[in-house]
PDB file of N, CA, C and O in Angstrom:
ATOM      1  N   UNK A   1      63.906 -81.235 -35.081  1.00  0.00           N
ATOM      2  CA  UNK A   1      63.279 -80.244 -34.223  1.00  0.00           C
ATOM      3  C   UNK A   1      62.666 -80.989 -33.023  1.00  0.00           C
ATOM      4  O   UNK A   1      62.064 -82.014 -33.343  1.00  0.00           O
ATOM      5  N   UNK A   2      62.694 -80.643 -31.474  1.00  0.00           N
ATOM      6  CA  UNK A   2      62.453 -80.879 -30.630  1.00  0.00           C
ATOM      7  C   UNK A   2      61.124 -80.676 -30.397  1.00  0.00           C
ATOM      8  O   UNK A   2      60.613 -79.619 -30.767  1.00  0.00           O
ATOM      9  N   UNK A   3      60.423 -81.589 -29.796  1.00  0.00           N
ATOM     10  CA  UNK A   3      58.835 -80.285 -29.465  1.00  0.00           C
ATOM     11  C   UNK A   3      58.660 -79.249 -28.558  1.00  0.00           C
ATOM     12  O   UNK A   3      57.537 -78.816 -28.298  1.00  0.00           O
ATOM     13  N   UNK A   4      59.783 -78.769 -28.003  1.00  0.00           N
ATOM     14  CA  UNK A   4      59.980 -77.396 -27.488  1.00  0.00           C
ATOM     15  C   UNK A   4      59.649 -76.758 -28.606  1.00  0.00           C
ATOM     16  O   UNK A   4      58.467 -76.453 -28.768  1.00  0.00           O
ATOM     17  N   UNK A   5      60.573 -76.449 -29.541  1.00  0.00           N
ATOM     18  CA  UNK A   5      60.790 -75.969 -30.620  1.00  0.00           C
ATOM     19  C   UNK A   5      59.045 -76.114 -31.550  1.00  0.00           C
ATOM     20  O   UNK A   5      58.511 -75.143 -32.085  1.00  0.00           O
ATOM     21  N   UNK A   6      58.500 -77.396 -31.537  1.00  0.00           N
ATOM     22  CA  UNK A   6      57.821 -77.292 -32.472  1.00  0.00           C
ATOM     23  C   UNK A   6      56.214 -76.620 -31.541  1.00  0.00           C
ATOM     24  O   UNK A   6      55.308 -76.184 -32.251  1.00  0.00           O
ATOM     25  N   UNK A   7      56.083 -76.616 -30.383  1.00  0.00           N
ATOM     26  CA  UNK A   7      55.188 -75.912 -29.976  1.00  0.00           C
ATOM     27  C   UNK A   7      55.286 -74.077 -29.963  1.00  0.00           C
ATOM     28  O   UNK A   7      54.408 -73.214 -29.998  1.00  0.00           O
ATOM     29  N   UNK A   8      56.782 -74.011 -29.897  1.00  0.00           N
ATOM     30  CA  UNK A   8      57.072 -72.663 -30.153  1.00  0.00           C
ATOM     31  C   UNK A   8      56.798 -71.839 -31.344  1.00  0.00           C
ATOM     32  O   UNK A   8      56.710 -70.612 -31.365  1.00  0.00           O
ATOM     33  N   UNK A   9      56.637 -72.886 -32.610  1.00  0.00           N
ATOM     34  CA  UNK A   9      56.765 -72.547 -34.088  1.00  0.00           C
ATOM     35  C   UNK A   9      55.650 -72.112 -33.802  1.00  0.00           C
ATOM     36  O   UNK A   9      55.524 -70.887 -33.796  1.00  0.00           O
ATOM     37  N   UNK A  10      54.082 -73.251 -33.360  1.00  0.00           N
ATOM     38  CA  UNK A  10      52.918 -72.628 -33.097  1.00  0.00           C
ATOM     39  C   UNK A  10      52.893 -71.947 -32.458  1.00  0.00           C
ATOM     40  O   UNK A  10      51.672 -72.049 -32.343  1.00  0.00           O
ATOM     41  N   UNK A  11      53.165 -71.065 -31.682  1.00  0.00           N
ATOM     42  CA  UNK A  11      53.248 -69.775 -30.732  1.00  0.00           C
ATOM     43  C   UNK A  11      52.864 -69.999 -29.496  1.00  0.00           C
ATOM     44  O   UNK A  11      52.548 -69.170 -28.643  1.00  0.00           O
ATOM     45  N   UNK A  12      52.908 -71.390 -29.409  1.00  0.00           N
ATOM     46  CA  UNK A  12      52.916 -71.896 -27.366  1.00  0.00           C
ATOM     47  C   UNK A  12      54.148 -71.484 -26.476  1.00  0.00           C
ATOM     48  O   UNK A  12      55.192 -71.269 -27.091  1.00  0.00           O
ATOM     49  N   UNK A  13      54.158 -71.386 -25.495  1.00  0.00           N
ATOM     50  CA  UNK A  13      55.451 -70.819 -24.076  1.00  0.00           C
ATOM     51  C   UNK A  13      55.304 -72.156 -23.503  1.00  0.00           C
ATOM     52  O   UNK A  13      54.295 -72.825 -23.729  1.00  0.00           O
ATOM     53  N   UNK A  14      55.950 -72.438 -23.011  1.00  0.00           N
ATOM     54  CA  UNK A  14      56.225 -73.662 -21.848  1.00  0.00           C
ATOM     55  C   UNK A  14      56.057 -73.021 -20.622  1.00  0.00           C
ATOM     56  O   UNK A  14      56.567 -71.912 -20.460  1.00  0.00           O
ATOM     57  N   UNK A  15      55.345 -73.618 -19.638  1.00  0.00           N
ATOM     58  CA  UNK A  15      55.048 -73.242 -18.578  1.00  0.00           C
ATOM     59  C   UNK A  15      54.879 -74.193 -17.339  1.00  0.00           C
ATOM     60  O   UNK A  15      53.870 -74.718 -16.869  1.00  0.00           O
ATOM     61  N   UNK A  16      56.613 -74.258 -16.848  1.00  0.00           N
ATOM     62  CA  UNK A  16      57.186 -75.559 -15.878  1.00  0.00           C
ATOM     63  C   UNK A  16      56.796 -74.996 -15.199  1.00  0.00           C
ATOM     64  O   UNK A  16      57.723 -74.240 -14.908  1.00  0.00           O
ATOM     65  N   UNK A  17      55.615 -74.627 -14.354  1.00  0.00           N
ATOM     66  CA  UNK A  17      55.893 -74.143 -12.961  1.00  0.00           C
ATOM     67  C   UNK A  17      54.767 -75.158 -12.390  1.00  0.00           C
ATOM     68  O   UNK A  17      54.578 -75.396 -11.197  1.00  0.00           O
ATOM     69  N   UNK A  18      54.167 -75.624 -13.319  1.00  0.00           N
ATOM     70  CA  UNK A  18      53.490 -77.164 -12.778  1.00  0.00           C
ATOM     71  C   UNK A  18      54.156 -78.610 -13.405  1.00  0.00           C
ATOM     72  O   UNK A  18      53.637 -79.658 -13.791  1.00  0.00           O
ATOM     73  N   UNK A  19      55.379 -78.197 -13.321  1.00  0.00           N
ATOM     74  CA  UNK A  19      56.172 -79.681 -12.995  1.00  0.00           C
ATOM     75  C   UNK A  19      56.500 -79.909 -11.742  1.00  0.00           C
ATOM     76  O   UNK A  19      57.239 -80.877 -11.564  1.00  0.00           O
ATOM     77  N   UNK A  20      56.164 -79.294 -10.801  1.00  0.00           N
ATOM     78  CA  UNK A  20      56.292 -79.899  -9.420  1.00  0.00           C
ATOM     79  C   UNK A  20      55.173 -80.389  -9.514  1.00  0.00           C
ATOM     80  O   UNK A  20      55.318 -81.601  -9.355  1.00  0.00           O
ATOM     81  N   UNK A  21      53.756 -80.065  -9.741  1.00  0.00           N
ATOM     82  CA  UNK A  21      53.026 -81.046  -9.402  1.00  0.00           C
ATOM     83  C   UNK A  21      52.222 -82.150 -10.310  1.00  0.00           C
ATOM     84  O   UNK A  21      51.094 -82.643 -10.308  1.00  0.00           O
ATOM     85  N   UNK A  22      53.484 -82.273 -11.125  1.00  0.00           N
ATOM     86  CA  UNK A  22      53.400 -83.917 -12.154  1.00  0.00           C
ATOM     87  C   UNK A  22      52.800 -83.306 -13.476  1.00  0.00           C
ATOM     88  O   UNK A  22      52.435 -84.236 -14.196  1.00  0.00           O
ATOM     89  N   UNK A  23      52.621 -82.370 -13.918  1.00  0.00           N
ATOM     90  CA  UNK A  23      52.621 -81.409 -14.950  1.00  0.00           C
ATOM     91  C   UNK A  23      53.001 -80.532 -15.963  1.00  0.00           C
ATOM     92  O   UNK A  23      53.357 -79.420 -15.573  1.00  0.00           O
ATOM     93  N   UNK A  24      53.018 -80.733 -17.105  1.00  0.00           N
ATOM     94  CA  UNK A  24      53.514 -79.783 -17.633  1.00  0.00           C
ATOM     95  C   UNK A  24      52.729 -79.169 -18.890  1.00  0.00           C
ATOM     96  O   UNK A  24      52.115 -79.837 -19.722  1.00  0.00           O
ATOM     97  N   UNK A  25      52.882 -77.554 -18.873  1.00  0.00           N
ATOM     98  CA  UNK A  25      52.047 -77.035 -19.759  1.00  0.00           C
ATOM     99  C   UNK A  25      52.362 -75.968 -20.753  1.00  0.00           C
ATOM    100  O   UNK A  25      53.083 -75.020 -20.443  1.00  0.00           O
ATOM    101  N   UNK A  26      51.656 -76.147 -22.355  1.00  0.00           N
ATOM    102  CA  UNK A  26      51.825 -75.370 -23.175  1.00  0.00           C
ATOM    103  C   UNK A  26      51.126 -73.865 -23.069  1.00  0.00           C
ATOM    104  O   UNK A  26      50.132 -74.110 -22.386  1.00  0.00           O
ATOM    105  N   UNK A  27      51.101 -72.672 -23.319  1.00  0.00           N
ATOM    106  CA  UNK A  27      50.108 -71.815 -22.986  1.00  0.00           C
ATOM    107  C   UNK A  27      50.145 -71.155 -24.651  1.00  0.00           C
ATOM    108  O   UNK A  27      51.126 -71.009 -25.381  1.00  0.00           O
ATOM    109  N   UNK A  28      48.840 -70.866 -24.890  1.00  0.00           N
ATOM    110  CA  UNK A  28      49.272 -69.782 -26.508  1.00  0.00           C
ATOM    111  C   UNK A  28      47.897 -68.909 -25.762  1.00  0.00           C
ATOM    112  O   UNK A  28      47.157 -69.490 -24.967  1.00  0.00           O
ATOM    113  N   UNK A  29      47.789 -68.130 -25.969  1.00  0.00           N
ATOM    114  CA  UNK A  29      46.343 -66.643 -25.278  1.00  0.00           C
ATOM    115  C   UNK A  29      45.514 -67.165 -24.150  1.00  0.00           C
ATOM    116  O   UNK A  29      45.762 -66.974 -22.960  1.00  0.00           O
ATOM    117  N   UNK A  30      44.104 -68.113 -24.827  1.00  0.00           N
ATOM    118  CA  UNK A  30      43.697 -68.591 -23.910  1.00  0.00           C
ATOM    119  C   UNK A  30      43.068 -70.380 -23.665  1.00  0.00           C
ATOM    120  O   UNK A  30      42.250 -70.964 -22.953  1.00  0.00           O
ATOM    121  N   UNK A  31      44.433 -70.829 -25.173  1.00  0.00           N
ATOM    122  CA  UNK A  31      44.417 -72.319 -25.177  1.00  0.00           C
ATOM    123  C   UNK A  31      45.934 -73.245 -23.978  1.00  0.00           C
ATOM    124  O   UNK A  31      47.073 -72.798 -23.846  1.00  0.00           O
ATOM    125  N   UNK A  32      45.447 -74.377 -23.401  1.00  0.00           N
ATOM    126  CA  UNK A  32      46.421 -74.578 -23.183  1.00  0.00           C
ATOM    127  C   UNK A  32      46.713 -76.158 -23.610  1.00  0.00           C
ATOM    128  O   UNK A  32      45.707 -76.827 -23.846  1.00  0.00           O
ATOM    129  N   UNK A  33      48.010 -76.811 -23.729  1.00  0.00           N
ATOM    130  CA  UNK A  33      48.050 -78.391 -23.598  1.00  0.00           C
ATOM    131  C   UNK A  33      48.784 -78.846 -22.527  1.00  0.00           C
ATOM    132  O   UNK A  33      49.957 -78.649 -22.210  1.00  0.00           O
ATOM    133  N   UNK A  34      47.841 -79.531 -21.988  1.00  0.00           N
ATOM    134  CA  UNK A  34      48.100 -80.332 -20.704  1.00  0.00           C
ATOM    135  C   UNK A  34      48.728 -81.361 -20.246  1.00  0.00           C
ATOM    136  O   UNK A  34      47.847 -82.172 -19.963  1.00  0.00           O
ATOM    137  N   UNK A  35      50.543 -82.153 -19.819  1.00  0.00           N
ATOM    138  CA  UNK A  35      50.647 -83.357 -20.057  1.00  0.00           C
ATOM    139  C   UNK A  35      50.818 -83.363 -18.681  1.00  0.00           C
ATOM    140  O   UNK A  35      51.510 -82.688 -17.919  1.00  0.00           O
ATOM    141  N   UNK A  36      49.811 -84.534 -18.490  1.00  0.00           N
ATOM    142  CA  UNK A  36      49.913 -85.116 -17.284  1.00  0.00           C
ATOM    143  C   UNK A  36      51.094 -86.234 -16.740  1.00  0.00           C
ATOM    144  O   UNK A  36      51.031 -87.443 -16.960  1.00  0.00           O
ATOM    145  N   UNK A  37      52.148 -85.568 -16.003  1.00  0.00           N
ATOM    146  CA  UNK A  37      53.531 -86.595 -16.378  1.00  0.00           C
ATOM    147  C   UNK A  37      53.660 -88.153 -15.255  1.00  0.00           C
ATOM    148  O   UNK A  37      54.582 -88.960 -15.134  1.00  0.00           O
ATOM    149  N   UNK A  38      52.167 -88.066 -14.516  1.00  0.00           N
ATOM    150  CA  UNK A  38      52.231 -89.091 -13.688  1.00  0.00           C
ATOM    151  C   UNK A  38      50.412 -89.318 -14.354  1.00  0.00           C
ATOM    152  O   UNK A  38      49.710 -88.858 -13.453  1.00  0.00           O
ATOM    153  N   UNK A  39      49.754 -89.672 -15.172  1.00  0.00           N
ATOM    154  CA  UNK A  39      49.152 -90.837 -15.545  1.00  0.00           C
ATOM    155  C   UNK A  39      49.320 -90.621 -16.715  1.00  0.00           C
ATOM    156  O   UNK A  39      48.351 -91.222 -17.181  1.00  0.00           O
ATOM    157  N   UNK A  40      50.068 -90.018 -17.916  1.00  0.00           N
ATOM    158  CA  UNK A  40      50.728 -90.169 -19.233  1.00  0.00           C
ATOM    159  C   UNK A  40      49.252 -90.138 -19.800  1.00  0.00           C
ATOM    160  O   UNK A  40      48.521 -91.022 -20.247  1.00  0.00           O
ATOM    161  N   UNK A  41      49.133 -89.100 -19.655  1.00  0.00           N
ATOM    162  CA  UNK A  41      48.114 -88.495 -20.258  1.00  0.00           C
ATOM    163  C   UNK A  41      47.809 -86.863 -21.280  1.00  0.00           C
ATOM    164  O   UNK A  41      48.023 -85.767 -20.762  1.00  0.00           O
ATOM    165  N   UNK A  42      47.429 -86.968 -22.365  1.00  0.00           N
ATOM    166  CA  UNK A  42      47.448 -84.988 -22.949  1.00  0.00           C
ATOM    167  C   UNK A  42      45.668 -84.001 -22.713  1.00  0.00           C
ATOM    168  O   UNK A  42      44.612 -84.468 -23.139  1.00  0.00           O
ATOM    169  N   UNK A  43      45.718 -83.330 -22.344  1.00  0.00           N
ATOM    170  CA  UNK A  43      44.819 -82.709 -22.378  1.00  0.00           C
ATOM    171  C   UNK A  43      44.431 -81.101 -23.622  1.00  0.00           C
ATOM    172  O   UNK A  43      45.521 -80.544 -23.753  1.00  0.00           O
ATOM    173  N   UNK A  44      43.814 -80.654 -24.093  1.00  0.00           N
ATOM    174  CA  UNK A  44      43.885 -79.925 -24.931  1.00  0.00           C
ATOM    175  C   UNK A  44      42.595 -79.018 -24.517  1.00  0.00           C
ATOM    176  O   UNK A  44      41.465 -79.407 -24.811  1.00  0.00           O
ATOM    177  N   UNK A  45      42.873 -77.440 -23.623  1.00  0.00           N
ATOM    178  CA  UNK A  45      41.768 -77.430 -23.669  1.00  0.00           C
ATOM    179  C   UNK A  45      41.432 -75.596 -23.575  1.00  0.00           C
ATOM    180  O   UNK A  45      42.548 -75.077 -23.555  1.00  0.00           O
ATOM    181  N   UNK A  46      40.588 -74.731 -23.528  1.00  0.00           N
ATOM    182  CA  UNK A  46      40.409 -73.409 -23.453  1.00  0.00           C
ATOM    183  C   UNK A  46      40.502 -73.275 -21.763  1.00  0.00           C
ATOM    184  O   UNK A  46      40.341 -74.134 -20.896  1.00  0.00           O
ATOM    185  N   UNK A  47      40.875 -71.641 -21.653  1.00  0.00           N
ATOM    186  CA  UNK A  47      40.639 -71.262 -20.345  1.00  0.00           C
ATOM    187  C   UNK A  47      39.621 -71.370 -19.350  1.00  0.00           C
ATOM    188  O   UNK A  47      39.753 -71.378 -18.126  1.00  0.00           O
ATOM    189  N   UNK A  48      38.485 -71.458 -20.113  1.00  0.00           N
ATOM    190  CA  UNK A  48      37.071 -71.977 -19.740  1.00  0.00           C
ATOM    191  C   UNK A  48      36.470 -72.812 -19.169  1.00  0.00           C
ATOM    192  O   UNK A  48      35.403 -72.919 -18.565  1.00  0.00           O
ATOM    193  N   UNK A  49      37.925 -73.855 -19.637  1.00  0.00           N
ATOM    194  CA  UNK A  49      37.248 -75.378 -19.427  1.00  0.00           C
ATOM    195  C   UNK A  49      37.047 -76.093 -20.791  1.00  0.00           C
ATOM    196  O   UNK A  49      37.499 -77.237 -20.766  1.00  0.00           O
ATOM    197  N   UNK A  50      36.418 -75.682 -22.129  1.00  0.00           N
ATOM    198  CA  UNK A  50      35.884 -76.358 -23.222  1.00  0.00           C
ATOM    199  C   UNK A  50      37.029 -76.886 -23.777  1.00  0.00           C
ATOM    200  O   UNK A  50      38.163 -76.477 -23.527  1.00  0.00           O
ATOM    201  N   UNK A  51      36.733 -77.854 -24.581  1.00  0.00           N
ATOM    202  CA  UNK A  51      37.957 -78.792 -25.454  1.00  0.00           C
ATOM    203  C   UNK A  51      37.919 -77.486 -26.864  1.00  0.00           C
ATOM    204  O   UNK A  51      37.060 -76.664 -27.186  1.00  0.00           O
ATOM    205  N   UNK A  52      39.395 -77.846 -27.467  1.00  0.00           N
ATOM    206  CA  UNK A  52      39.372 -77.317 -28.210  1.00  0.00           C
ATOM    207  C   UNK A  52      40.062 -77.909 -29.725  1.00  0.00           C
ATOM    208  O   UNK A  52      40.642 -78.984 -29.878  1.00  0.00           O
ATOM    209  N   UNK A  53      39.910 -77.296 -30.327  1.00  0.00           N
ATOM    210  CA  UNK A  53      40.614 -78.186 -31.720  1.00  0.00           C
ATOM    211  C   UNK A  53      42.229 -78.509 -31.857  1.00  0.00           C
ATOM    212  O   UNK A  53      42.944 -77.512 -31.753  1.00  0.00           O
ATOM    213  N   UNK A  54      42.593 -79.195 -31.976  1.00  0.00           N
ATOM    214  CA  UNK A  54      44.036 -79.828 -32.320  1.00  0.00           C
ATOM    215  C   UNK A  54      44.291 -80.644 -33.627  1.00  0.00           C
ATOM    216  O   UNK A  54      43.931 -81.772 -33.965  1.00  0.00           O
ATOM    217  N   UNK A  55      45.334 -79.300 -34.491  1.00  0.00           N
ATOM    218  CA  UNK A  55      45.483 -79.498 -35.880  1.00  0.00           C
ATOM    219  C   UNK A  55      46.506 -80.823 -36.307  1.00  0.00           C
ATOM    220  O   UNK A  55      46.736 -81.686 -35.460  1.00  0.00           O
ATOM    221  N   UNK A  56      46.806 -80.868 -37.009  1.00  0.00           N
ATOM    222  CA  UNK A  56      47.882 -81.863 -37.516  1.00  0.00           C
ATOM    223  C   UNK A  56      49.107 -81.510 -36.779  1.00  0.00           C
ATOM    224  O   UNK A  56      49.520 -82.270 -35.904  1.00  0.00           O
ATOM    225  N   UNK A  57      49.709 -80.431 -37.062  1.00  0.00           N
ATOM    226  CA  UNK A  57      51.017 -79.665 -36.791  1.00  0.00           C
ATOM    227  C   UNK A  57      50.763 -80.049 -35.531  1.00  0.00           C
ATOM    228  O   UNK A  57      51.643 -80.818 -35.143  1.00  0.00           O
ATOM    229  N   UNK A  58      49.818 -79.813 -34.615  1.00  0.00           N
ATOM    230  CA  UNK A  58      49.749 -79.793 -32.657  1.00  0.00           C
ATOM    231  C   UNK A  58      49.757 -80.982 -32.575  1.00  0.00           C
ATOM    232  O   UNK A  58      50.707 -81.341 -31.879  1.00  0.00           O
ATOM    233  N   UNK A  59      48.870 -82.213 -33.125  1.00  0.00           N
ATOM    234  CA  UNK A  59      49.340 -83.614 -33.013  1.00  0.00           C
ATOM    235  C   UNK A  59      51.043 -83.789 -33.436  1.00  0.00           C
ATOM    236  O   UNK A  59      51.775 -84.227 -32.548  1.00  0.00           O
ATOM    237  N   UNK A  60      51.424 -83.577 -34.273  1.00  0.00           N
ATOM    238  CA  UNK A  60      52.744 -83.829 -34.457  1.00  0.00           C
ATOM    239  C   UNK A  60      53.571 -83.476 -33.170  1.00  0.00           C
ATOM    240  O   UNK A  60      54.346 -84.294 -32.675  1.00  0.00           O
ATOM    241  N   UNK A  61      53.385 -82.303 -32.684  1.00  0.00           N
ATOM    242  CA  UNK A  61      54.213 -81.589 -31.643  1.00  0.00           C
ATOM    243  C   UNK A  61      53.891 -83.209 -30.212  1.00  0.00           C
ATOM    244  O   UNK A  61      54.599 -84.087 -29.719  1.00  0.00           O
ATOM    245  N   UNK A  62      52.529 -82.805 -30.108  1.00  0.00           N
ATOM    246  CA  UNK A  62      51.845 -83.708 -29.229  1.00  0.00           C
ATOM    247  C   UNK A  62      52.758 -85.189 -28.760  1.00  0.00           C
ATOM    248  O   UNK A  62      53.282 -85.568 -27.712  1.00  0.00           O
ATOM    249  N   UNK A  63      52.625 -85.716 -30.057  1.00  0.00           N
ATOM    250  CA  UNK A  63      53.488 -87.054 -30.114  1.00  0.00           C
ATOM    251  C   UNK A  63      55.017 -87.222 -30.307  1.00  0.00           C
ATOM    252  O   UNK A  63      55.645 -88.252 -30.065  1.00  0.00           O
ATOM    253  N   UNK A  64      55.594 -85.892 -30.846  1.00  0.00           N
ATOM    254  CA  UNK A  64      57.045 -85.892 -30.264  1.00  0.00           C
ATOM    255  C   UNK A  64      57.499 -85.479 -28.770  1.00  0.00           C
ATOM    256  O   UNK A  64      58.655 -85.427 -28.351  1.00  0.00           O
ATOM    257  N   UNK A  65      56.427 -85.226 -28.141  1.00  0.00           N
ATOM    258  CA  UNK A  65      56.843 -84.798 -26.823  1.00  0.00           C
ATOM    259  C   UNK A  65      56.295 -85.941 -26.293  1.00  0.00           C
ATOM    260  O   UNK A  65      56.802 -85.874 -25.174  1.00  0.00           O
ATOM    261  N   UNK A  66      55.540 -87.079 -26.275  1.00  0.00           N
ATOM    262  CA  UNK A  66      55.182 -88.233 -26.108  1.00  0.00           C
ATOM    263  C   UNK A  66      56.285 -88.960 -26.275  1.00  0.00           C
ATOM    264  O   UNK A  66      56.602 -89.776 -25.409  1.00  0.00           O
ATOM    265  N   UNK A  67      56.995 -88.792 -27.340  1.00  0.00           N
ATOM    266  CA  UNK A  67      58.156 -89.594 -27.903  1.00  0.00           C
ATOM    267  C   UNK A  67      59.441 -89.008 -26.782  1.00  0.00           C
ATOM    268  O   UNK A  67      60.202 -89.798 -26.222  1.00  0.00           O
ATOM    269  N   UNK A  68      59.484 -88.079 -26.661  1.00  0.00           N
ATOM    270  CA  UNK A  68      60.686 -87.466 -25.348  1.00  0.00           C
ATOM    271  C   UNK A  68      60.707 -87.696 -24.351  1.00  0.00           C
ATOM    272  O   UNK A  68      61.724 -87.608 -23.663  1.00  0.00           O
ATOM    273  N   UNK A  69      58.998 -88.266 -23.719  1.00  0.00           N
ATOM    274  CA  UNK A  69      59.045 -88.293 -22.189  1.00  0.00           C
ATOM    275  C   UNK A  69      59.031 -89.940 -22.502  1.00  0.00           C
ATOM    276  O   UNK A  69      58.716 -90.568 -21.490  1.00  0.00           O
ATOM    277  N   UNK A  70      59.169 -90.374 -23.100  1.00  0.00           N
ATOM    278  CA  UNK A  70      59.531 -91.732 -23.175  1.00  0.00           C
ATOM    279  C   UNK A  70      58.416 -92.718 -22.769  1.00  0.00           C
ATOM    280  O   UNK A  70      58.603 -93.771 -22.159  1.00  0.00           O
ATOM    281  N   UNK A  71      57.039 -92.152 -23.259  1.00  0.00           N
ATOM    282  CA  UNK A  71      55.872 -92.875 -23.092  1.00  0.00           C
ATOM    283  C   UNK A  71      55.590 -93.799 -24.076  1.00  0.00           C
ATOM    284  O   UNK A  71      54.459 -94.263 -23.929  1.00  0.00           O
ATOM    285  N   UNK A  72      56.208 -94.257 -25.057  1.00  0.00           N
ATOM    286  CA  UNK A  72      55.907 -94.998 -25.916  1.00  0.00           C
ATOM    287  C   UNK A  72      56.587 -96.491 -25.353  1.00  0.00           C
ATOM    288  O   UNK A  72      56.276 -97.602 -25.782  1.00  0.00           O
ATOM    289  N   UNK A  73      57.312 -96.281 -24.579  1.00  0.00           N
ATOM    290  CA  UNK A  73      57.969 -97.717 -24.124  1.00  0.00           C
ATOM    291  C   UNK A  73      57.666 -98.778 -23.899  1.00  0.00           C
ATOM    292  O   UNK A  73      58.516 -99.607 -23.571  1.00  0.00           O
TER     293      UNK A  73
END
């Protein structure tokens, strides 16, 4: 399983429309995850602003999409 796929299982959408500006983002209501694709960085956070919890399953997703963009190199 891809982490397309495995953010989907959790009920996240992909939302490329900030890959033009070095971004890319998960959305589920009013959580989102944040990968920053120019300082290889994840963010995890509410609409608000506040951090929010990230389970096992979302780390897993987390680090196979880490593993895709080829940040482990």
């Amino acid at each position: 399983m891809n982490a397309d796929e495995m953010f989907e299982k959790l009920g996240y959408e992909i939302d490329s429309t900030y890959e033009i500006e070095g971004h890319l983002h998960y959305c589920k209501n009013d959580e989102k995850v944040d990968f920053d694709l120019k300082r290889r960085d994840v963010f995890k956070y509410n609409l608000h602003g506040h951090r929010s919890v990230i389970t096992m399953d979302m780390l897993k997703a987390i680090n196979k999409k880490c593993e895709e963009l080829g940040w482990y190199d």
